Amino acid sequence: MHSNQLSTMKTTPIQTSAGIFRAHFSERGLAGLDFPDDRTISPARPDDLSAQLRDWLRATKRALKLTLAGKTPKTLPPLDLSTGTEFQQAVWSALRKIPAGQTRSYAEVARAVGRPQGARAVGQACGANPIPVLIPCHRVLAAHGKLGGFSSDPAWKRNLLAREKVGREARQGTGR
DNA sequence: AGTTCGGACCGTT
DNA sequence: AACGGTCCGAACT
């Protein structure tokens, strides 16, 4: 079931101001997003893609670029999160409710999903997030505002938070 | 005020 | 049974 899904997965690059991401689509929707790395992959020819896939890709591009600009996309492509456990999906769902420019602690997210003692497990679930950026695991910090960990390069966490912070400050003037 | 250490907690493999 | 993107308090500096 799971291995068969992998074979039908379509992967395509997405060029952004932050580099070339890679998006993975299953039959159900966007199933994975990779940060830019040295690996290179050629984009599929438009005629090679189904109309549905083109639509998902276009929605993904739009949402990704908006988020990288510190904004909040109104709509996302359909997400295929079927690889996650019940708990992980609950955490990922909670992550999506954190507005851009805001942060939560792992303990706060744990409370939000009804496992007040599960902060560590939340960290694990964040690390298992298959669609970073769009599912904003970077908005979860350790207690007392410390950065906390990140599965890929922690520099990405800083980078993403910085992008959202400038958007926030520009939006509401010089707070402080 | 900042740092380090040691237990305790929880889901996943 | 062991491992993490943790947390908290206590004991330091």
mmCIF file of C-alpha atoms (C1' of nucleotides) in Angstrom:
data_model
loop_
_atom_site.group_PDB
_atom_site.id
_atom_site.type_symbol
_atom_site.label_atom_id
_atom_site.label_comp_id
_atom_site.label_asym_id
_atom_site.label_seq_id
_atom_site.Cartn_x
_atom_site.Cartn_y
_atom_site.Cartn_z
ATOM 1 C CA MET A 1 0.000 0.000 0.000
ATOM 2 C CA HIS A 2 2.633 2.418 1.059
ATOM 3 C CA SER A 3 5.366 1.315 -1.305
ATOM 4 C CA ASN A 4 2.944 1.329 -4.186
ATOM 5 C CA GLN A 5 2.087 4.930 -3.462
ATOM 6 C CA LEU A 6 5.712 5.841 -3.712
ATOM 7 C CA SER A 7 6.035 4.450 -7.181
ATOM 8 C CA THR A 8 3.198 6.598 -8.478
ATOM 9 C CA MET A 9 4.564 9.752 -6.920
ATOM 10 C CA LYS A 10 5.355 12.630 -9.276
ATOM 11 C CA THR A 11 8.187 14.941 -8.368
ATOM 12 C CA THR A 12 8.720 18.394 -9.760
ATOM 13 C CA PRO A 13 10.996 21.337 -8.948
ATOM 14 C CA ILE A 14 9.690 24.708 -7.822
ATOM 15 C CA GLN A 15 11.874 27.742 -8.277
ATOM 16 C CA THR A 16 11.674 30.407 -5.578
ATOM 17 C CA SER A 17 13.654 33.306 -4.195
ATOM 18 C CA ALA A 18 15.055 30.886 -1.645
ATOM 19 C CA GLY A 19 16.172 28.237 -4.112
ATOM 20 C CA ILE A 20 14.672 25.292 -5.905
ATOM 21 C CA PHE A 21 12.306 23.221 -3.793
ATOM 22 C CA ARG A 22 11.023 19.787 -4.803
ATOM 23 C CA ALA A 23 7.359 18.895 -4.546
ATOM 24 C CA HIS A 24 6.032 15.344 -4.461
ATOM 25 C CA PHE A 25 2.484 14.622 -5.541
ATOM 26 C CA SER A 26 0.519 11.461 -4.944
ATOM 27 C CA GLU A 27 -2.883 10.681 -6.408
ATOM 28 C CA ARG A 28 -4.397 12.457 -3.468
ATOM 29 C CA GLY A 29 -2.441 15.686 -3.549
ATOM 30 C CA LEU A 30 0.769 17.270 -2.337
ATOM 31 C CA ALA A 31 2.501 14.648 -0.246
ATOM 32 C CA GLY A 32 5.969 16.068 0.289
ATOM 33 C CA LEU A 33 8.111 19.163 -0.025
ATOM 34 C CA ASP A 34 11.904 19.192 0.079
ATOM 35 C CA PHE A 35 14.131 22.136 0.839
ATOM 36 C CA PRO A 36 16.560 23.171 -1.885
ATOM 37 C CA ASP A 37 19.737 21.093 -2.035
ATOM 38 C CA ASP A 38 22.416 20.250 -4.547
ATOM 39 C CA ARG A 39 20.255 17.623 -6.181
ATOM 40 C CA THR A 40 18.894 18.738 -9.490
ATOM 41 C CA ILE A 41 15.794 17.535 -11.292
ATOM 42 C CA SER A 42 14.266 18.565 -14.562
ATOM 43 C CA PRO A 43 10.717 19.923 -14.638
ATOM 44 C CA ALA A 44 8.120 17.766 -16.347
ATOM 45 C CA ARG A 45 6.740 19.024 -19.641
ATOM 46 C CA PRO A 46 3.315 20.588 -19.118
ATOM 47 C CA ASP A 47 1.677 18.187 -21.577
ATOM 48 C CA ASP A 48 3.053 15.342 -19.500
ATOM 49 C CA LEU A 49 1.014 16.368 -16.519
ATOM 50 C CA SER A 50 -2.680 15.849 -15.999
ATOM 51 C CA ALA A 51 -4.831 18.935 -15.711
ATOM 52 C CA GLN A 52 -5.314 18.120 -12.071
ATOM 53 C CA LEU A 53 -1.619 17.868 -11.433
ATOM 54 C CA ARG A 54 -0.951 21.159 -13.196
ATOM 55 C CA ASP A 55 -3.551 22.748 -10.986
ATOM 56 C CA TRP A 56 -2.023 21.317 -7.816
ATOM 57 C CA LEU A 57 1.430 22.383 -8.892
ATOM 58 C CA ARG A 58 0.285 25.883 -9.614
ATOM 59 C CA ALA A 59 -1.460 26.104 -6.248
ATOM 60 C CA THR A 60 1.643 24.793 -4.539
ATOM 61 C CA LYS A 61 3.897 27.332 -6.237
ATOM 62 C CA ARG A 62 1.618 30.147 -5.282
ATOM 63 C CA ALA A 63 1.270 29.065 -1.668
ATOM 64 C CA LEU A 64 4.985 28.445 -1.300
ATOM 65 C CA LYS A 65 5.984 31.834 -2.643
ATOM 66 C CA LEU A 66 3.418 33.612 -0.510
ATOM 67 C CA THR A 67 4.598 31.872 2.623
ATOM 68 C CA LEU A 68 8.210 32.606 1.817
ATOM 69 C CA ALA A 69 7.194 36.251 1.552
ATOM 70 C CA GLY A 70 5.764 36.094 5.052
ATOM 71 C CA LYS A 71 2.185 36.117 3.866
ATOM 72 C CA THR A 72 -0.620 33.638 4.406
ATOM 73 C CA PRO A 73 -2.014 31.865 1.344
ATOM 74 C CA LYS A 74 -5.791 31.761 1.292
ATOM 75 C CA THR A 75 -5.826 28.306 -0.184
ATOM 76 C CA LEU A 76 -3.478 25.354 -0.350
ATOM 77 C CA PRO A 77 -3.384 22.460 -2.763
ATOM 78 C CA PRO A 78 -4.962 19.307 -1.373
ATOM 79 C CA LEU A 79 -2.521 17.739 1.061
ATOM 80 C CA ASP A 80 -1.922 14.015 1.248
ATOM 81 C CA LEU A 81 -0.938 13.398 4.849
ATOM 82 C CA SER A 82 -1.918 9.758 4.874
ATOM 83 C CA THR A 83 1.586 8.677 5.801
ATOM 84 C CA GLY A 84 1.238 10.223 9.235
ATOM 85 C CA THR A 85 -0.094 8.566 12.354
ATOM 86 C CA GLU A 86 -3.189 9.848 14.075
ATOM 87 C CA PHE A 87 -1.095 11.808 16.526
ATOM 88 C CA GLN A 88 1.158 13.271 13.863
ATOM 89 C CA GLN A 89 -1.781 14.397 11.790
ATOM 90 C CA ALA A 90 -3.287 16.050 14.839
ATOM 91 C CA VAL A 91 -0.035 17.921 15.432
ATOM 92 C CA TRP A 92 0.276 18.946 11.786
ATOM 93 C CA SER A 93 -3.261 20.216 11.867
ATOM 94 C CA ALA A 94 -2.453 22.270 14.947
ATOM 95 C CA LEU A 95 0.610 23.714 13.250
ATOM 96 C CA ARG A 96 -1.524 25.037 10.425
ATOM 97 C CA LYS A 97 -3.481 27.114 12.903
ATOM 98 C CA ILE A 98 -0.448 29.134 13.970
ATOM 99 C CA PRO A 99 -0.627 32.459 12.116
ATOM 100 C CA ALA A 100 2.387 33.735 10.198
ATOM 101 C CA GLY A 101 4.559 35.924 12.365
ATOM 102 C CA GLN A 102 3.533 34.087 15.514
ATOM 103 C CA THR A 103 5.124 31.184 17.344
ATOM 104 C CA ARG A 104 4.175 28.514 19.845
ATOM 105 C CA SER A 105 6.237 26.327 22.129
ATOM 106 C CA TYR A 106 6.292 22.553 21.797
ATOM 107 C CA ALA A 107 4.444 22.364 25.106
ATOM 108 C CA GLU A 108 1.740 24.723 23.847
ATOM 109 C CA VAL A 109 1.200 22.588 20.785
ATOM 110 C CA ALA A 110 1.085 19.535 23.017
ATOM 111 C CA ARG A 111 -1.702 21.144 25.009
ATOM 112 C CA ALA A 112 -3.508 22.089 21.807
ATOM 113 C CA VAL A 113 -3.715 18.439 20.775
ATOM 114 C CA GLY A 114 -4.776 17.272 24.195
ATOM 115 C CA ARG A 115 -1.466 15.717 25.271
ATOM 116 C CA PRO A 116 -0.243 18.263 27.804
ATOM 117 C CA GLN A 117 2.782 16.117 28.667
ATOM 118 C CA GLY A 118 3.695 15.267 25.119
ATOM 119 C CA ALA A 119 6.030 18.100 24.261
ATOM 120 C CA ARG A 120 8.766 15.750 23.209
ATOM 121 C CA ALA A 121 6.446 13.702 21.089
ATOM 122 C CA VAL A 122 5.350 16.921 19.433
ATOM 123 C CA GLY A 123 8.956 17.612 18.545
ATOM 124 C CA GLN A 124 9.134 14.219 16.947
ATOM 125 C CA ALA A 125 5.961 14.825 14.989
ATOM 126 C CA CYS A 126 7.299 18.158 13.777
ATOM 127 C CA GLY A 127 10.384 16.394 12.513
ATOM 128 C CA ALA A 128 8.165 13.969 10.619
ATOM 129 C CA ASN A 129 6.324 16.793 8.878
ATOM 130 C CA PRO A 130 6.476 15.908 5.160
ATOM 131 C CA ILE A 131 5.495 19.389 3.969
ATOM 132 C CA PRO A 132 7.623 22.002 5.731
ATOM 133 C CA VAL A 133 6.993 25.704 5.116
ATOM 134 C CA LEU A 134 3.377 25.108 4.094
ATOM 135 C CA ILE A 135 2.852 23.175 7.283
ATOM 136 C CA PRO A 136 4.736 25.665 9.440
ATOM 137 C CA CYS A 137 6.737 23.518 11.807
ATOM 138 C CA HIS A 138 9.252 26.374 11.896
ATOM 139 C CA ARG A 139 6.809 28.361 14.044
ATOM 140 C CA VAL A 140 7.314 26.020 16.968
ATOM 141 C CA LEU A 141 10.098 27.060 19.327
ATOM 142 C CA ALA A 142 11.481 25.668 22.548
ATOM 143 C CA ALA A 143 10.306 27.147 25.801
ATOM 144 C CA HIS A 144 11.310 30.731 26.557
ATOM 145 C CA GLY A 145 11.801 31.669 22.921
ATOM 146 C CA LYS A 146 14.838 29.531 22.337
ATOM 147 C CA LEU A 147 15.030 28.371 18.740
ATOM 148 C CA GLY A 148 14.808 24.644 19.322
ATOM 149 C CA GLY A 149 15.746 22.082 16.723
ATOM 150 C CA PHE A 150 15.015 21.599 13.068
ATOM 151 C CA SER A 151 15.310 18.453 10.990
ATOM 152 C CA SER A 152 16.936 20.064 7.999
ATOM 153 C CA ASP A 153 19.406 22.885 8.462
ATOM 154 C CA PRO A 154 18.351 24.995 11.475
ATOM 155 C CA ALA A 155 19.339 27.985 9.377
ATOM 156 C CA TRP A 156 16.110 27.411 7.498
ATOM 157 C CA LYS A 157 14.141 27.838 10.676
ATOM 158 C CA ARG A 158 15.784 31.179 11.314
ATOM 159 C CA ASN A 159 15.392 32.168 7.707
ATOM 160 C CA LEU A 160 11.678 31.404 7.593
ATOM 161 C CA LEU A 161 11.000 33.128 10.891
ATOM 162 C CA ALA A 162 12.906 36.183 9.737
ATOM 163 C CA ARG A 163 10.869 36.370 6.544
ATOM 164 C CA GLU A 164 7.641 36.304 8.520
ATOM 165 C CA LYS A 165 8.881 38.746 11.081
ATOM 166 C CA VAL A 166 9.709 41.453 8.566
ATOM 167 C CA GLY A 167 6.321 40.971 6.961
ATOM 168 C CA ARG A 168 4.707 41.374 10.348
ATOM 169 C CA GLU A 169 6.642 44.473 11.312
ATOM 170 C CA ALA A 170 6.022 46.120 7.990
ATOM 171 C CA ARG A 171 2.333 45.385 8.388
ATOM 172 C CA GLN A 172 1.870 46.934 11.816
ATOM 173 C CA GLY A 173 4.556 49.589 11.969
ATOM 174 C CA THR A 174 7.242 49.784 14.602
ATOM 175 C CA GLY A 175 5.771 47.898 17.472
ATOM 176 C CA ARG A 176 7.928 47.152 20.509
ATOM 177 C "C1'" DA B 1 20.790 36.554 34.097
ATOM 178 C "C1'" DG B 2 22.823 32.809 31.833
ATOM 179 C "C1'" DT B 3 24.407 27.863 31.810
ATOM 180 C "C1'" DT B 4 24.509 22.944 33.018
ATOM 181 C "C1'" DC B 5 22.541 18.633 34.891
ATOM 182 C "C1'" DG B 6 19.225 15.232 35.907
ATOM 183 C "C1'" DG B 7 15.038 13.272 35.871
ATOM 184 C "C1'" DA B 8 10.373 12.887 33.866
ATOM 185 C "C1'" DC B 9 7.218 12.556 29.917
ATOM 186 C "C1'" DC B 10 5.400 10.755 25.369
ATOM 187 C "C1'" DG B 11 4.927 8.698 20.516
ATOM 188 C "C1'" DT B 12 7.628 6.104 17.134
ATOM 189 C "C1'" DT B 13 10.656 2.439 15.321
ATOM 190 C "C1'" DA C 1 14.500 -0.879 24.570
ATOM 191 C "C1'" DA C 2 16.209 3.330 22.724
ATOM 192 C "C1'" DC C 3 15.752 7.549 20.616
ATOM 193 C "C1'" DG C 4 14.203 12.506 19.875
ATOM 194 C "C1'" DG C 5 13.264 19.433 16.931
ATOM 195 C "C1'" DT C 6 11.270 18.987 25.179
ATOM 196 C "C1'" DC C 7 10.466 20.823 29.869
ATOM 197 C "C1'" DC C 8 11.286 22.082 34.528
ATOM 198 C "C1'" DG C 9 13.658 22.867 38.699
ATOM 199 C "C1'" DA C 10 17.954 23.029 41.155
ATOM 200 C "C1'" DA C 11 22.467 24.114 41.456
ATOM 201 C "C1'" DC C 12 25.830 26.303 39.868
ATOM 202 C "C1'" DT C 13 28.811 30.678 37.553
#
